[in-house]
mmCIF file of C-alpha atoms in Angstrom:
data_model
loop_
_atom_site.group_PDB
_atom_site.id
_atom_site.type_symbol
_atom_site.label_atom_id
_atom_site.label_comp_id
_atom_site.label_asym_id
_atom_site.label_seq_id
_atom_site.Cartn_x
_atom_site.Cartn_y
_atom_site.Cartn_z
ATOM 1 C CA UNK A 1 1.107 -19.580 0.065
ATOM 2 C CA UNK A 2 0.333 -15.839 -0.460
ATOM 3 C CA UNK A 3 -1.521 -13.200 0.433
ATOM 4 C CA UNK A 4 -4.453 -11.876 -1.715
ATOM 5 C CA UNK A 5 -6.523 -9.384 -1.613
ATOM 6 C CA UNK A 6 -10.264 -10.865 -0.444
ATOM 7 C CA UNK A 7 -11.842 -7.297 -1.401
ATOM 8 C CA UNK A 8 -11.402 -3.545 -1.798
ATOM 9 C CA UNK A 9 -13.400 -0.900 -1.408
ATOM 10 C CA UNK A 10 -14.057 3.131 -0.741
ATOM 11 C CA UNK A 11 -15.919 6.060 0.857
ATOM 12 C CA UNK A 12 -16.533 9.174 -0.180
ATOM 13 C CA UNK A 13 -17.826 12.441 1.330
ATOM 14 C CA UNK A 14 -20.761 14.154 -0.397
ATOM 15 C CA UNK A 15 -20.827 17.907 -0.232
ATOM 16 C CA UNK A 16 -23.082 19.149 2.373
ATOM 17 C CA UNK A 17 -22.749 20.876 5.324
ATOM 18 C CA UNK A 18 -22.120 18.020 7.701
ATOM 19 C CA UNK A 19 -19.353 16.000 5.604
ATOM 20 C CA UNK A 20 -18.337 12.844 7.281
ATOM 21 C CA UNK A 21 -14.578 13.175 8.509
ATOM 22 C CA UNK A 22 -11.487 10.752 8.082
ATOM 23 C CA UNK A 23 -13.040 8.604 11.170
ATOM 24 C CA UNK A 24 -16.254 8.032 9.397
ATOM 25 C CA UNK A 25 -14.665 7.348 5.918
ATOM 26 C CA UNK A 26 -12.181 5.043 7.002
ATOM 27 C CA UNK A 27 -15.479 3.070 9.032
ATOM 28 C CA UNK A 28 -17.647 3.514 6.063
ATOM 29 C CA UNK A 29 -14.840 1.298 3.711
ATOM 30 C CA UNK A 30 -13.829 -1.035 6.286
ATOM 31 C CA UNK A 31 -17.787 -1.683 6.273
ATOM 32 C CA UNK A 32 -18.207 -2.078 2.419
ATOM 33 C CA UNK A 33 -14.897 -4.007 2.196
ATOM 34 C CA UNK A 34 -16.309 -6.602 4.958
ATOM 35 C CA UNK A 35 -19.378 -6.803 2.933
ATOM 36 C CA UNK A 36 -17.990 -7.396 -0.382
ATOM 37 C CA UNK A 37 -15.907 -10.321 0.816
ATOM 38 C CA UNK A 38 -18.916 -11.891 2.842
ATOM 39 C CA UNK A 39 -17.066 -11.606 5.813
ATOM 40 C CA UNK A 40 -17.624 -9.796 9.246
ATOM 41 C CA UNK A 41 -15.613 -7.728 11.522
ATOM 42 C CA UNK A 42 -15.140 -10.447 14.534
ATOM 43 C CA UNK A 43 -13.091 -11.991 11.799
ATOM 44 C CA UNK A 44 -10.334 -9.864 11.883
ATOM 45 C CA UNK A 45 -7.123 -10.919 13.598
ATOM 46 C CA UNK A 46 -5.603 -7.490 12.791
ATOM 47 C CA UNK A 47 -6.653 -3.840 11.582
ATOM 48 C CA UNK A 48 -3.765 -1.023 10.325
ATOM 49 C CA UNK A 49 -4.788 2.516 9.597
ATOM 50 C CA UNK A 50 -2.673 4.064 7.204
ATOM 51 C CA UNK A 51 -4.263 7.466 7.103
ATOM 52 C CA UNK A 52 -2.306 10.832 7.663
ATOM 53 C CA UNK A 53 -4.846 13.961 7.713
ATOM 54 C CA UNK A 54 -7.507 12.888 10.700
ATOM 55 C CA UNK A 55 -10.099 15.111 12.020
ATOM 56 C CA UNK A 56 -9.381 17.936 13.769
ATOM 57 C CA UNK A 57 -5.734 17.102 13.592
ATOM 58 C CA UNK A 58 -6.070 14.153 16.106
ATOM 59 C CA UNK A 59 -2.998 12.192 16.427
ATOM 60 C CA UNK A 60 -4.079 10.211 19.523
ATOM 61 C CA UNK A 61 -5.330 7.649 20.169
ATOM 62 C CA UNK A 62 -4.611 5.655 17.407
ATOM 63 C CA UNK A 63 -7.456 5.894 14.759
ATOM 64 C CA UNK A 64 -6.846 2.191 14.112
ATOM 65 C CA UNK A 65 -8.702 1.757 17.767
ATOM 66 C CA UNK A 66 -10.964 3.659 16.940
ATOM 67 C CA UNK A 67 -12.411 2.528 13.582
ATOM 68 C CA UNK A 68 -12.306 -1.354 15.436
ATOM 69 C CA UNK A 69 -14.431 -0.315 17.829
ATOM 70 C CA UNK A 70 -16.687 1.779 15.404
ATOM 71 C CA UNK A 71 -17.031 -1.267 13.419
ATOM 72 C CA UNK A 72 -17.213 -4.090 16.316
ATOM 73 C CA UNK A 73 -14.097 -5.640 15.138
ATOM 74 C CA UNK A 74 -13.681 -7.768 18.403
ATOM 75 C CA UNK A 75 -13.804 -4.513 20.491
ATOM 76 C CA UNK A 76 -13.486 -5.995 24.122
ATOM 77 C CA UNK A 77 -10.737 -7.771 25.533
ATOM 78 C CA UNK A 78 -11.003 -11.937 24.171
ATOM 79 C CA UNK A 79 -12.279 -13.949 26.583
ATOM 80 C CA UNK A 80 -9.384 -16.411 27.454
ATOM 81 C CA UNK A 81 -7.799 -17.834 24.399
ATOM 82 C CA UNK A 82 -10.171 -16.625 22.518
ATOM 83 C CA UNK A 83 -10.649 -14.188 18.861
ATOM 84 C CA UNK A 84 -9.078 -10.694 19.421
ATOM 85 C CA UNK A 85 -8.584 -7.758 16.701
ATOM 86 C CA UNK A 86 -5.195 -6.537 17.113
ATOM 87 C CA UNK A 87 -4.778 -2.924 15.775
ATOM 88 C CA UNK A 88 -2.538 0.120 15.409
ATOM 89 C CA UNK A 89 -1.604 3.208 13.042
ATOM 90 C CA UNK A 90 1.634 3.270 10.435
ATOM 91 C CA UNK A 91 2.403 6.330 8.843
ATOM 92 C CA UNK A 92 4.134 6.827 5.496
ATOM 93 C CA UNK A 93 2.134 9.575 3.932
ATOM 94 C CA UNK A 94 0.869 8.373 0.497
ATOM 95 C CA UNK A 95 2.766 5.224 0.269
ATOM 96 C CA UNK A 96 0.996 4.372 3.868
ATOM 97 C CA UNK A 97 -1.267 1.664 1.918
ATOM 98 C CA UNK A 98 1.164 0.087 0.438
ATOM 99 C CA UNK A 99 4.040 -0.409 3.620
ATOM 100 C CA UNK A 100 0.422 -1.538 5.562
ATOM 101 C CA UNK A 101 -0.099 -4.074 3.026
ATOM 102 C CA UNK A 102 3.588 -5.278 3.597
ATOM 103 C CA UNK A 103 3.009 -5.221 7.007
ATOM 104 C CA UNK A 104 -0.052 -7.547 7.155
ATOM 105 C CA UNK A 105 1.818 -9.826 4.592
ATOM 106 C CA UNK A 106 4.467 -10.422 7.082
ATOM 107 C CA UNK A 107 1.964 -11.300 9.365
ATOM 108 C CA UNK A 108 -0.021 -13.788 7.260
ATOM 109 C CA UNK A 109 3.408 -15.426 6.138
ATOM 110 C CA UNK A 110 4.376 -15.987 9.690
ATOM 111 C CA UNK A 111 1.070 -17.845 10.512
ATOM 112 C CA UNK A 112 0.096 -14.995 13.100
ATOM 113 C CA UNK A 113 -2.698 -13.487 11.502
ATOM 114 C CA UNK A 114 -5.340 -15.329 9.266
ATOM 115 C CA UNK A 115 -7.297 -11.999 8.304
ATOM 116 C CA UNK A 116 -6.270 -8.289 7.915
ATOM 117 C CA UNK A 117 -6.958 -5.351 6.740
ATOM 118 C CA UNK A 118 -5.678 -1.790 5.851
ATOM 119 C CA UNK A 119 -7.340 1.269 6.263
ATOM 120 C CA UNK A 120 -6.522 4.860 5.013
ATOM 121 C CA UNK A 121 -8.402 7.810 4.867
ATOM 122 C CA UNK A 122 -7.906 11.952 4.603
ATOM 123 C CA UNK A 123 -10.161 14.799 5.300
ATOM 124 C CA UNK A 124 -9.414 18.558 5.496
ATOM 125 C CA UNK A 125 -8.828 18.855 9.068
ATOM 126 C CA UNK A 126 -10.662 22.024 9.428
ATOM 127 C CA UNK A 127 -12.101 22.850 6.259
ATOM 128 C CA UNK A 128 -11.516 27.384 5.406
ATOM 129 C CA UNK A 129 -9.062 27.505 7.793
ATOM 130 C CA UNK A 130 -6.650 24.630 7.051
ATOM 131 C CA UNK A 131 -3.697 25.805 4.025
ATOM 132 C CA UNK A 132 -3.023 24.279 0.297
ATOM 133 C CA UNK A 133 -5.037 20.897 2.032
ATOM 134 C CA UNK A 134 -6.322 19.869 -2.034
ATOM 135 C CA UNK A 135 -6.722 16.142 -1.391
ATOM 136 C CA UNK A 136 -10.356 14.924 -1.817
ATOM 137 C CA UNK A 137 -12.079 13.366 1.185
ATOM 138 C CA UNK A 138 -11.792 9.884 0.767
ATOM 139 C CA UNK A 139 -11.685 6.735 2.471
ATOM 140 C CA UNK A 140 -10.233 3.071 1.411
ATOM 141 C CA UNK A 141 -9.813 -0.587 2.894
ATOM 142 C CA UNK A 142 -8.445 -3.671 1.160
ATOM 143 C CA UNK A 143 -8.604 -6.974 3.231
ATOM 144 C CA UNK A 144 -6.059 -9.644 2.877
ATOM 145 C CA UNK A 145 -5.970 -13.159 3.408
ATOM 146 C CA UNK A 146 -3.895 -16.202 2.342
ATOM 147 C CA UNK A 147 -4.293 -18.776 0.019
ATOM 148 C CA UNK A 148 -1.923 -21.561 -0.789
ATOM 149 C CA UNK A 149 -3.601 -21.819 -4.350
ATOM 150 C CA UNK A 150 -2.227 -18.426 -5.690
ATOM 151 C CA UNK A 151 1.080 -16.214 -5.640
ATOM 152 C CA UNK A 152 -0.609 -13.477 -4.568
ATOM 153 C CA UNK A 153 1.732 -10.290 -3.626
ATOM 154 C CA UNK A 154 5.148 -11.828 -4.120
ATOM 155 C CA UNK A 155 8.091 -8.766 -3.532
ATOM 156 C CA UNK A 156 7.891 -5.495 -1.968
ATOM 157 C CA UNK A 157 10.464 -2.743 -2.803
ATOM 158 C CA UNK A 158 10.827 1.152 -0.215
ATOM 159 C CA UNK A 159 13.124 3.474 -1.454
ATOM 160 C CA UNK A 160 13.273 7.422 -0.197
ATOM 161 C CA UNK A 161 14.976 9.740 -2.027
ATOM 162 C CA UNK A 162 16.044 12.671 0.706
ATOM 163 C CA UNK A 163 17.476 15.533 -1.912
ATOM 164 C CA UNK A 164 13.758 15.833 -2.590
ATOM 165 C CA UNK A 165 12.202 15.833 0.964
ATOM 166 C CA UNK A 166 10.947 19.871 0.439
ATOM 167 C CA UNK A 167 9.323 19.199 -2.828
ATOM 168 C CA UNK A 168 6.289 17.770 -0.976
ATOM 169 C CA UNK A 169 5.394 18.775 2.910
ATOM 170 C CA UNK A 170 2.585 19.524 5.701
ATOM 171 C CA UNK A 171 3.069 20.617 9.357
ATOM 172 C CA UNK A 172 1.167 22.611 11.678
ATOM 173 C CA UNK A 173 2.229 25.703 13.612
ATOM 174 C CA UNK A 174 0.725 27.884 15.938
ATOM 175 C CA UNK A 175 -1.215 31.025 14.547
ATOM 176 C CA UNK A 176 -1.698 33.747 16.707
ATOM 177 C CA UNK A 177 -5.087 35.564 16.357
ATOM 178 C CA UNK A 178 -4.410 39.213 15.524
ATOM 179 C CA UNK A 179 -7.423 40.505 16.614
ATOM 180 C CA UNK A 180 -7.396 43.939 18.586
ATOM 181 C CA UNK A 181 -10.001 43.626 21.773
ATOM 182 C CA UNK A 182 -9.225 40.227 21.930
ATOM 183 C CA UNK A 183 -7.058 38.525 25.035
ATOM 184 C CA UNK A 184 -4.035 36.318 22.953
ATOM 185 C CA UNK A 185 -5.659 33.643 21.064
ATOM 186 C CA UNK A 186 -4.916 31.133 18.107
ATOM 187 C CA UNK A 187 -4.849 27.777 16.655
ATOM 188 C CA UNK A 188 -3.139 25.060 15.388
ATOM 189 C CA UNK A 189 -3.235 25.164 11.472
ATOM 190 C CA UNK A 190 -2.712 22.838 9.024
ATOM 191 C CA UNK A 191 -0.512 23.160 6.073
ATOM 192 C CA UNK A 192 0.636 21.549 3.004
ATOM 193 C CA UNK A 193 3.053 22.325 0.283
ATOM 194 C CA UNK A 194 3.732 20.741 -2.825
ATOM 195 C CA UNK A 195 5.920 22.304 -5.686
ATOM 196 C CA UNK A 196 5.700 22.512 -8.857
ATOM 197 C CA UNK A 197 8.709 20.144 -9.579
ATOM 198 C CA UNK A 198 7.255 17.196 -7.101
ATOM 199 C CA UNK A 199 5.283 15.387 -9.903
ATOM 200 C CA UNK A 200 8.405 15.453 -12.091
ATOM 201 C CA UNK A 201 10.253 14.302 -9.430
ATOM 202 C CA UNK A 202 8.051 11.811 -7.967
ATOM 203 C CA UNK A 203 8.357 10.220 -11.323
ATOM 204 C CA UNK A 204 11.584 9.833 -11.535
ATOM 205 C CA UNK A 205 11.770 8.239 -7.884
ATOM 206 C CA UNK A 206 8.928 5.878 -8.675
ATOM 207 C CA UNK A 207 10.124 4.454 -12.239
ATOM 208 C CA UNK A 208 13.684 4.261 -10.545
ATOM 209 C CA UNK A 209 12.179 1.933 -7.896
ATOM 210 C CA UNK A 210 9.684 0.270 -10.197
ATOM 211 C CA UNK A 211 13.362 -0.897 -12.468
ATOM 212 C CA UNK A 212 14.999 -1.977 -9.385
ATOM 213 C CA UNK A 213 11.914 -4.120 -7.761
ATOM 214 C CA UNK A 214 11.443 -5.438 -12.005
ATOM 215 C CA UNK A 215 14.993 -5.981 -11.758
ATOM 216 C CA UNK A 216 14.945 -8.115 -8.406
ATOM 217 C CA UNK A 217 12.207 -9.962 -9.586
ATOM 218 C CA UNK A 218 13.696 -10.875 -13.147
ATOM 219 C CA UNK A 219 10.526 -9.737 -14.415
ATOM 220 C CA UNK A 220 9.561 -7.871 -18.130
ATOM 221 C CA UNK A 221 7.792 -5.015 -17.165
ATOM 222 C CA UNK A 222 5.793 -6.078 -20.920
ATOM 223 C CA UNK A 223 4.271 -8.573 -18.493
ATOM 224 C CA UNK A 224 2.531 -6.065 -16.793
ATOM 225 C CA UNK A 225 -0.647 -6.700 -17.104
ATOM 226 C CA UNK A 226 -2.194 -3.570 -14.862
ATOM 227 C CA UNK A 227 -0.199 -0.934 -13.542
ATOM 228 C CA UNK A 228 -1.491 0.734 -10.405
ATOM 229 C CA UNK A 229 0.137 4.033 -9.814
ATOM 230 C CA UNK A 230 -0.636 7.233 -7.423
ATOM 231 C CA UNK A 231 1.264 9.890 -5.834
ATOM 232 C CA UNK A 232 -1.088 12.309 -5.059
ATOM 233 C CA UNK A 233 -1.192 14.368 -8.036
ATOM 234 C CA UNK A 234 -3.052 13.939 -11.387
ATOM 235 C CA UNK A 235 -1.608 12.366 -14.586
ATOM 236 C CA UNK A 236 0.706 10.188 -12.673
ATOM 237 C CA UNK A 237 -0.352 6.766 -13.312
ATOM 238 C CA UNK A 238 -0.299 7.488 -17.261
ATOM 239 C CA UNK A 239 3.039 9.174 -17.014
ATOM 240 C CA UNK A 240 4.996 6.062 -15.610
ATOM 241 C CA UNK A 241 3.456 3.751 -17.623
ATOM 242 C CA UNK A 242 4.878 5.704 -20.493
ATOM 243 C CA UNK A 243 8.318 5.339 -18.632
ATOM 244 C CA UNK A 244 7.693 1.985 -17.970
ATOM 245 C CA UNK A 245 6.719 0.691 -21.647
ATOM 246 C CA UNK A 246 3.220 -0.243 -19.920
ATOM 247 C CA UNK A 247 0.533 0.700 -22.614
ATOM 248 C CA UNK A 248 -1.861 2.962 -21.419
ATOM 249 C CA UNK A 249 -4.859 0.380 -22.125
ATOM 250 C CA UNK A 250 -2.781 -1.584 -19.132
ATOM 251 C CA UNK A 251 -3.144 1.405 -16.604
ATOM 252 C CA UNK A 252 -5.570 1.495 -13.427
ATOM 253 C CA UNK A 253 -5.536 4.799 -11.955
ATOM 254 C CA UNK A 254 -8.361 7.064 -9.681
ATOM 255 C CA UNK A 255 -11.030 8.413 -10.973
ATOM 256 C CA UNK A 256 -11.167 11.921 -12.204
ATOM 257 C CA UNK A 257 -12.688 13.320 -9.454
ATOM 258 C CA UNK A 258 -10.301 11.614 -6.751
ATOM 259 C CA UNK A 259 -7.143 11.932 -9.276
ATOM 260 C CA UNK A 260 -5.208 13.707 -6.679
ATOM 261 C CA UNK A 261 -6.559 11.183 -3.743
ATOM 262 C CA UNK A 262 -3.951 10.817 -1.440
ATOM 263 C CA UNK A 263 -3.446 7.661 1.253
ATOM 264 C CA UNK A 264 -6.358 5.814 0.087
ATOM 265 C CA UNK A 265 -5.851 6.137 -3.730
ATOM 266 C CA UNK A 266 -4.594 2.789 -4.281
ATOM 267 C CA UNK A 267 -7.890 1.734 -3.144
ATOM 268 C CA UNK A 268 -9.441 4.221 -4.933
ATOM 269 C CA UNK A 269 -7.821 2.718 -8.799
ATOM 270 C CA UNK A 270 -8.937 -0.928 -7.157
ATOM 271 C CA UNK A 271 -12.619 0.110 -7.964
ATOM 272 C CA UNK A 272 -11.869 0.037 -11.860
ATOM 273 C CA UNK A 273 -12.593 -3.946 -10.819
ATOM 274 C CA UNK A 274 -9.297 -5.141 -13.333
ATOM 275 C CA UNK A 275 -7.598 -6.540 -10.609
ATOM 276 C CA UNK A 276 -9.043 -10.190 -10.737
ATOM 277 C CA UNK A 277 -8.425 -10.015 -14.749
ATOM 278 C CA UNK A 278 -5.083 -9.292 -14.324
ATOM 279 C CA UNK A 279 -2.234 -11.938 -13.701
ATOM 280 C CA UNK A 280 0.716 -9.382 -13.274
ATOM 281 C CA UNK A 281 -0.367 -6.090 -11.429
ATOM 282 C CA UNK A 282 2.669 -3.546 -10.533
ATOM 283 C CA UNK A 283 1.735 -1.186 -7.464
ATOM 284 C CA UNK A 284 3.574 1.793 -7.286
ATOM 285 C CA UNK A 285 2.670 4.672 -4.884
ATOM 286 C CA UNK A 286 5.532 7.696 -4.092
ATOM 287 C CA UNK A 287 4.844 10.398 -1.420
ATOM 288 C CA UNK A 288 6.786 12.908 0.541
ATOM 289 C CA UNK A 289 10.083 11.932 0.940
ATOM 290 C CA UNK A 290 10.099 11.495 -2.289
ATOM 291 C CA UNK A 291 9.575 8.014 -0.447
ATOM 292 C CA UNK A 292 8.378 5.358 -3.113
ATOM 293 C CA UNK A 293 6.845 2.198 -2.286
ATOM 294 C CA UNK A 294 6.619 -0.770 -5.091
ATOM 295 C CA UNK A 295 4.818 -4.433 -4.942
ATOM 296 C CA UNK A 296 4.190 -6.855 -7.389
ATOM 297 C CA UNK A 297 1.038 -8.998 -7.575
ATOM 298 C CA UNK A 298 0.459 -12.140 -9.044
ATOM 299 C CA UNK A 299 -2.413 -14.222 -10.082
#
């Protein structure tokens, strides 16, 4: 038995003046996702968010809770033994997808869960006053299920690499506002830093743990039939397949316009629509850290 993945799918926000923020892009995929697989939300046995940049730089309560009840996912408490939604938050910055993917495959190969999903979505906190925030607003969901007929995702592989933890960061601080006439105010800001050296880096880190997870596996990465790479920064994708010996033709990767996606991007290369042509996928996502997370898929 493995666990497969029923249906992708994303949000994005349009440019006007009244953008939708992480909460209604993360609702917005879990939505289309549900629709593309013909299923509904009271089917859900559990629902992880995997998002890191939420609006207005909410931390609680768990957005998880918050897109199940925006989406009716089983919102009240079940009625004796009956169908709940469990749900909760992991965070793990761009690999986030990927370890909640890992999560609800632990959970379907235990027999707990029948039906999960993963959420992940980013949004400019506060838009003009938030710092180096470049990530486009964009929401994904993939729902998993199992299925004794196919292999599905068969081996995970998490590696962080510490020596490179300042190449990529965000944190908010305090700002005082400077003002003259005005009593002692400020605000929380938002800001995120990325060197120049990260995507050279992350590249190293990822092909490194894309060997080791090959390795483990026993598998010829000239098997590879699709190679689904992000890491936040354009260019990625194509640069470890070259690494890799994964032809280019082989290589699933965002859009142009959401080539520097960030939690949701795996989601975001899912929409190319390969994946059910494929009988070998490699997912590789790396993030700050340089934490890389690495899963192989099987028809």
């Amino acid at each position: 038995m493995g666990t497969i993945i029923e249906a992708s799918a994303t949000a994005t926000a349009h440019h006007r003046p009244f953008a939708p923020g992480a909460l209604k892009l993360a609702d917005a995929a879990a939505r289309l996702c549900l629709e593309r697989a013909d299923r509904t939300a009271d089917e859900l046995d559990l629902l992880v968010n995997a998002g890191v940049y939420h609006d207005k730089i909410m931390n609680e309560p768990a957005l998880a809770s918050l897109i199940q009840e925006d989406i009716g996912a089983n919102p009240g408490h079940p009625p004796g033994a009956g169908h709940g939604t469990f749900s909760f938050d992991v965070s793990n910055g761009a690999c986030g997808l990927l370890t909640g993917i890992h999560v609800v495959d632990g959970m379907l190969a235990s027999g707990t869960i029948e039906l999960g999903m993963v959420v992940a979505s980013d949004m400019d906190p506060e838009p003009g006053v938030s710092e180096g925030f470049n990530f486009p607003a964009v929401g994904g969901a993939v729902l998993l299920s199992a299925d004794d007929s196919r292999a599905g995702f068969t081996a995970f592989q998490f590696a962080t690499f510490p020596e490179f933890a300042d190449l990529f960061q965000s944190y908010v601080d305090w700002h005082e506002d400077a003002r003259r006439g005005l009593a002692r105010h400020g605000r929380n800001i938002l800001t995120v830093e990325i060197a120049e050296s990260y995507a050279a880096r992350a590249l190293e880190c990822a092909e490194s743990t894309a060997r080791e997870l090959a390795a483990a596996q026993a598998l010829d990465l000239g098997e590879v039939d699709l190679l689904i790479a992000t890491a936040s920064v354009p260019g990625f994708a194509d640069g470890l397949a070259r690494r890799l010996g994964v032809s280019a033709e082989r290589v699933a990767s965002p859009s142009d316009g959401l080539a520097d996606a960030h939690t949701a991007a795996l989601a975001v290369a899912l929409e190319s629509g390969r994946l059910a042509a494929s009988r070998t996928v490699l997912f590789v996502s790396a993030g700050a850290g340089i934490t890389v997370a690495a899963a192989l898929y099987r028809a």
